[in-house]
PDB file of C-alpha atoms and ligand atoms in Angstrom:
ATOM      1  CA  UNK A   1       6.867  12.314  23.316  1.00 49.00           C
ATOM      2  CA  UNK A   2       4.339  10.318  20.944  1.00 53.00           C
ATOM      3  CA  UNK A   3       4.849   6.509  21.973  1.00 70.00           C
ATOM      4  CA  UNK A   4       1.828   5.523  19.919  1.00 83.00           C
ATOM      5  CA  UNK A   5       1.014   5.931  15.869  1.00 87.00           C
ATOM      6  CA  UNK A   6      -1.974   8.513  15.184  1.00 87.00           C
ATOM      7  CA  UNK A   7      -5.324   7.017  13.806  1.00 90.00           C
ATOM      8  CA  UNK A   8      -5.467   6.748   9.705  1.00 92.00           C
ATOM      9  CA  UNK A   9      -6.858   9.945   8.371  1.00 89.00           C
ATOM     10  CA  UNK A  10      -6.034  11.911  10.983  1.00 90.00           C
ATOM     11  CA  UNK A  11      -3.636  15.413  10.804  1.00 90.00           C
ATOM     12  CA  UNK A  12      -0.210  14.749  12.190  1.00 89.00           C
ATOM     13  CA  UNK A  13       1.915  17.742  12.312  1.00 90.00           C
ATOM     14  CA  UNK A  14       5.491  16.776  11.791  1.00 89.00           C
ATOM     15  CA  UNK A  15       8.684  17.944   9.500  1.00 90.00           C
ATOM     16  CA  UNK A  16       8.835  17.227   5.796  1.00 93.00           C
ATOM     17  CA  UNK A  17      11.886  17.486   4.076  1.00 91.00           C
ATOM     18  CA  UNK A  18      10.902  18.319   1.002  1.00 93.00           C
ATOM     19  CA  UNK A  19       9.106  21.849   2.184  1.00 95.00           C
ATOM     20  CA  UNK A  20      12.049  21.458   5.080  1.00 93.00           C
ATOM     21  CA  UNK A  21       9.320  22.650   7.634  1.00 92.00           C
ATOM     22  CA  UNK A  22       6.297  20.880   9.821  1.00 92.00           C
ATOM     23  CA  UNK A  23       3.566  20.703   7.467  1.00 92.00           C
ATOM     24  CA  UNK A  24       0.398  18.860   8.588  1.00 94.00           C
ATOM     25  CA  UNK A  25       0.496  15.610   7.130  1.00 95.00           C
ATOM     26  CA  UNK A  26      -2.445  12.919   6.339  1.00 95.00           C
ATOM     27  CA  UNK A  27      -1.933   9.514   7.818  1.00 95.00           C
ATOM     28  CA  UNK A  28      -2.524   7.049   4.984  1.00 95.00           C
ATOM     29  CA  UNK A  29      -1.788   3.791   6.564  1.00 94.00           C
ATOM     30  CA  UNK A  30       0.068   2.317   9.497  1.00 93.00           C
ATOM     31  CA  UNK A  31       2.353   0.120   7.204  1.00 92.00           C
ATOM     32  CA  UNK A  32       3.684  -1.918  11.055  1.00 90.00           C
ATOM     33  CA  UNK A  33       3.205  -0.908  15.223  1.00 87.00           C
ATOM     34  CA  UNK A  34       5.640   1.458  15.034  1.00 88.00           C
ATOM     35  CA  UNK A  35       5.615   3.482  11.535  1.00 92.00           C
ATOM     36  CA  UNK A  36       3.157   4.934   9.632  1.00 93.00           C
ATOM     37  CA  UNK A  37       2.328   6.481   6.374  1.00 94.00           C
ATOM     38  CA  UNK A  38       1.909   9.762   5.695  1.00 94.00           C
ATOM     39  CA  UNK A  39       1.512  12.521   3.037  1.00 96.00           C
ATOM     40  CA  UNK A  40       2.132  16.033   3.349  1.00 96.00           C
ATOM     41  CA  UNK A  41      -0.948  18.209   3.123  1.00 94.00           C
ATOM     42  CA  UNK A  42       1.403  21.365   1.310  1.00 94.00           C
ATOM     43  CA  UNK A  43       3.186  19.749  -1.392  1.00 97.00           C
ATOM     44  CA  UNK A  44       1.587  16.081  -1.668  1.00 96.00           C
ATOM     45  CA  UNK A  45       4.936  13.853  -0.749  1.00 95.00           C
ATOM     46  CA  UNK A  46       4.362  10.608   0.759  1.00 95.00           C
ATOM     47  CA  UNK A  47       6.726   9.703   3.880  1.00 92.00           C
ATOM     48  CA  UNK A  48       6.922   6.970   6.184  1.00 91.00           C
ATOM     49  CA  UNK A  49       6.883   7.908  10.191  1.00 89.00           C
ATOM     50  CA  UNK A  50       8.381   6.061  12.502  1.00 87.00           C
ATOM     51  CA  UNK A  51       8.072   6.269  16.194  1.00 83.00           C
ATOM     52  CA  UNK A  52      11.200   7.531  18.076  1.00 76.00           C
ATOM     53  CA  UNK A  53      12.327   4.510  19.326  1.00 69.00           C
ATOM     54  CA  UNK A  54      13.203   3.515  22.917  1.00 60.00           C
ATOM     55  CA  UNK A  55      14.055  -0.168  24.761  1.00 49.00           C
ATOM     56  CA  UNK A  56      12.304  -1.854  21.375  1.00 46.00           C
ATOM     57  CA  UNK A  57      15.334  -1.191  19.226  1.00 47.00           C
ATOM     58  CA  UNK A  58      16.918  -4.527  20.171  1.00 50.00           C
ATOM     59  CA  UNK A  59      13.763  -6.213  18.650  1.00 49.00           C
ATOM     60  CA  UNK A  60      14.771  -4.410  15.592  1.00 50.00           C
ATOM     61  CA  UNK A  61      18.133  -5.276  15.572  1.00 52.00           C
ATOM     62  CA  UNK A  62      17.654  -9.206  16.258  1.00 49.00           C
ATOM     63  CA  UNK A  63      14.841  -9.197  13.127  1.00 50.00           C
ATOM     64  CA  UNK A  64      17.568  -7.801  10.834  1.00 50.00           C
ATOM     65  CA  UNK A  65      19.746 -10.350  11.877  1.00 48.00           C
ATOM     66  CA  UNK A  66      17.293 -13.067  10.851  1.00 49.00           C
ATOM     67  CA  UNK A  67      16.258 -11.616   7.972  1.00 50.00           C
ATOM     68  CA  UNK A  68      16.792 -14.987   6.072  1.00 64.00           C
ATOM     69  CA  UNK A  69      14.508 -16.792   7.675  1.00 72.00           C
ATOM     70  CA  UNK A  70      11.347 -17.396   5.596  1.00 74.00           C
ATOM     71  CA  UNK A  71       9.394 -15.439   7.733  1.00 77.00           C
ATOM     72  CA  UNK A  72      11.076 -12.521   7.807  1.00 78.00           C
ATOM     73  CA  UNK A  73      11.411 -12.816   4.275  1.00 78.00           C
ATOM     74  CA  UNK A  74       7.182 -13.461   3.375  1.00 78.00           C
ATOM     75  CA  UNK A  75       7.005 -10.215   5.725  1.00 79.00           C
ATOM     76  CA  UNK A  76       9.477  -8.455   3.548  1.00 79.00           C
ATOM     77  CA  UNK A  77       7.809  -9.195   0.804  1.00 80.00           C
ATOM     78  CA  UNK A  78       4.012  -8.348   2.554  1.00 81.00           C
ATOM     79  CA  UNK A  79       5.400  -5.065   3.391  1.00 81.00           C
ATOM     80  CA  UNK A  80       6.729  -4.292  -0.336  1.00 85.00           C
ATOM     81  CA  UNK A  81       3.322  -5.165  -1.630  1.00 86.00           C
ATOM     82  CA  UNK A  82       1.781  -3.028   0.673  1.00 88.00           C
ATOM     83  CA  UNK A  83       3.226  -0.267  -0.371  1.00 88.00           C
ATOM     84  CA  UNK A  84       2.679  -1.329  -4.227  1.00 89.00           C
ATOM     85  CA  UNK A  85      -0.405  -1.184  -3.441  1.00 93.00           C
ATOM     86  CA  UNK A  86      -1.053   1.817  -1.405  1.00 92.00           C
ATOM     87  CA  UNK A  87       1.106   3.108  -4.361  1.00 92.00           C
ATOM     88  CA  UNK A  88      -1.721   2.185  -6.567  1.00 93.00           C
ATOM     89  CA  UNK A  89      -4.369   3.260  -4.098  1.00 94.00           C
ATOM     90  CA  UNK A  90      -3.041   6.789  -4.096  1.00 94.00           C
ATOM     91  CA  UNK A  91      -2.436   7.008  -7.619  1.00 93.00           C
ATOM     92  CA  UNK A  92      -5.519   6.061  -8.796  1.00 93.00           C
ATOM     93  CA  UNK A  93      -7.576   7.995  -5.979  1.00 92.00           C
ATOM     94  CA  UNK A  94     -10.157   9.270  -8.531  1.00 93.00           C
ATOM     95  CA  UNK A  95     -10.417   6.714 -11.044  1.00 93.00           C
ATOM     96  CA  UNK A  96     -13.517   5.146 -11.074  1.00 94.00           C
ATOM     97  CA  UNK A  97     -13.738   0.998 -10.380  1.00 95.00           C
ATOM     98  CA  UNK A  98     -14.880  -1.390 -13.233  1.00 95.00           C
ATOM     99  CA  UNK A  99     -16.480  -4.427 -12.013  1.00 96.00           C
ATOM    100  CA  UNK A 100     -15.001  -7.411 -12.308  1.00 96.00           C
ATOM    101  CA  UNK A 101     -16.486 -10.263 -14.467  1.00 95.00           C
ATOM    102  CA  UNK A 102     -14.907 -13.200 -16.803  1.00 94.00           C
ATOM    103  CA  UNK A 103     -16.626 -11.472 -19.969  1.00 95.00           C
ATOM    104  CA  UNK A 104     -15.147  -8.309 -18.945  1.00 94.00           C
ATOM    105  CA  UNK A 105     -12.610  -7.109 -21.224  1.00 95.00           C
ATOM    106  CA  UNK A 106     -10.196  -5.385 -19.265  1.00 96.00           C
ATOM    107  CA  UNK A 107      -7.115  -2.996 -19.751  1.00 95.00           C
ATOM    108  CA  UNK A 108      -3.860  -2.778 -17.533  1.00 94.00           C
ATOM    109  CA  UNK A 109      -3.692   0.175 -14.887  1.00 94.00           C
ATOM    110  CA  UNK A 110      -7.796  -0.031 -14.816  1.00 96.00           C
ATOM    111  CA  UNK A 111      -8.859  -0.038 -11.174  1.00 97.00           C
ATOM    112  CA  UNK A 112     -11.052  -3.375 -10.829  1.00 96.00           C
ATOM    113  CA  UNK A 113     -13.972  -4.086  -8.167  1.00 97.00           C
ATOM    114  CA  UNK A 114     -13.890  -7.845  -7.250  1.00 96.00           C
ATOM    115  CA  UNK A 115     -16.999  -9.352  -5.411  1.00 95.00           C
ATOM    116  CA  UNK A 116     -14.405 -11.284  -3.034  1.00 94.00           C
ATOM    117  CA  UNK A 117     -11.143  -9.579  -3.299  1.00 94.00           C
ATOM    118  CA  UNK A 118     -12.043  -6.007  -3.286  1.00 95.00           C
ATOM    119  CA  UNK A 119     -10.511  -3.167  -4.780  1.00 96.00           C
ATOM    120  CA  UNK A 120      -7.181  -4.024  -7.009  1.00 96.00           C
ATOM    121  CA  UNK A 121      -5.173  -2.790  -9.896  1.00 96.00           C
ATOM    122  CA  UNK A 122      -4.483  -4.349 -13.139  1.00 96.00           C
ATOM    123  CA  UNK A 123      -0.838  -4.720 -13.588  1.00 94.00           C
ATOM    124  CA  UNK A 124      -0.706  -6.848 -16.802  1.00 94.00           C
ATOM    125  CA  UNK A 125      -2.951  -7.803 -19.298  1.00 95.00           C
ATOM    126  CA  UNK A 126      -3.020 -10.654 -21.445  1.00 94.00           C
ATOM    127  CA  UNK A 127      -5.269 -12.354 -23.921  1.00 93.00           C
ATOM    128  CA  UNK A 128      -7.424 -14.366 -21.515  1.00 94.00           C
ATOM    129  CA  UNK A 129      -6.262 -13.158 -18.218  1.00 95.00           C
ATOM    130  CA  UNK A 130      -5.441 -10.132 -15.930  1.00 96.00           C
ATOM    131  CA  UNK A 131      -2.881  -9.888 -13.008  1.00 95.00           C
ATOM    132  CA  UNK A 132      -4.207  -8.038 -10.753  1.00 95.00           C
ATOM    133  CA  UNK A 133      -3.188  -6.508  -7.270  1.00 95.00           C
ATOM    134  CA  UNK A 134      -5.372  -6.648  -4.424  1.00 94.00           C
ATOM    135  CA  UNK A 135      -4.850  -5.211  -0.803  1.00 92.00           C
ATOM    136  CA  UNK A 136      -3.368  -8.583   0.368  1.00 89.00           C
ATOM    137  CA  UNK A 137      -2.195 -10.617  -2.804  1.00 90.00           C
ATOM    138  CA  UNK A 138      -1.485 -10.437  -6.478  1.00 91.00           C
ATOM    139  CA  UNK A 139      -4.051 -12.620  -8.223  1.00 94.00           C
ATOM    140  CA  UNK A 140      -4.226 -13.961 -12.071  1.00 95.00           C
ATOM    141  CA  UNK A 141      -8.012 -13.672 -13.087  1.00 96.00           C
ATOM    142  CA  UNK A 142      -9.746 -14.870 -16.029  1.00 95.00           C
ATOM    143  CA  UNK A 143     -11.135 -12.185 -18.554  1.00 96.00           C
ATOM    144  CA  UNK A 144     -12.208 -12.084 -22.147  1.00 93.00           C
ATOM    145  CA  UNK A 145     -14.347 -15.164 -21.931  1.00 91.00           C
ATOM    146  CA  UNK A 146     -16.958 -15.158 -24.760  1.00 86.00           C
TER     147      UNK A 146
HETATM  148 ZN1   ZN B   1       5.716  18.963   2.162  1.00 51.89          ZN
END
């Protein structure tokens, strides 16, 4: 049995439901310790793995419980950005980055290179600034500047 996730990038043959059969997948990301990523190499469907779990399901059970904490909820929200943004990542695979500068004049769903922040994705656009997600954060950036 697998007790540990397999590297990003890396073949991992396991069952996808939507060709219902193992299928070779491509690990995208390891999204926490125990679950992964993945997209099916036949049809393209993204899936999240998750090791079969053993003794650790308590530890799952007790973070449910205190899923109101603040914590739990900033790592909620972490993980839902993640995947925004892997979401993003996938979807814009080809495009090509603009770089990003305060006289740039930018568009929304443009894929942006930031000196600092790295690769992100303009979500919304308006006259004098762009929100933009990044791998760790959404950030409000100045554009259009004359
Ligand atoms: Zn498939």
């Amino acid at each position: 049995m697998t007790t540990t996730l397999p590297p990003v990038a890396k073949s991992f043959f396991t069952l996808c439901k939507k060709c219902d059969a193992d299928r070779y997948h491509t690990v995208l990301a390891h999204t926490s310790s125990t679950a992964a990523k993945m997209k099916c190499e036949v049809c393209g469907s993204t899936k999240k793995y998750t090791l079969p779990k053993t003794q650790s399901r308590v530890g799952g059970v007790v973070k449910t419980i205190s899923a109101k904490t603040a914590a739990a909820r900033e790592s909620a929200r972490r993980s839902t950005h993640q995947s925004e943004y892997e979401h993003l990542v996938n979807k814009n695979e080809a495009a090509k980055a603009v770089s990003y500068s305060i006289k740039g004049n930018f568009e929304a769903n443009q894929k942006l290179q930031h000196p600092k922040f790295g690769i992100g994705f303009i979500r919304a656009v308006q006259s004098d600034k762009i929100e933009v997600v990044f791998a760790d954060e959404v950030k409000s950036l100045i554009h259009n500047r004359p």
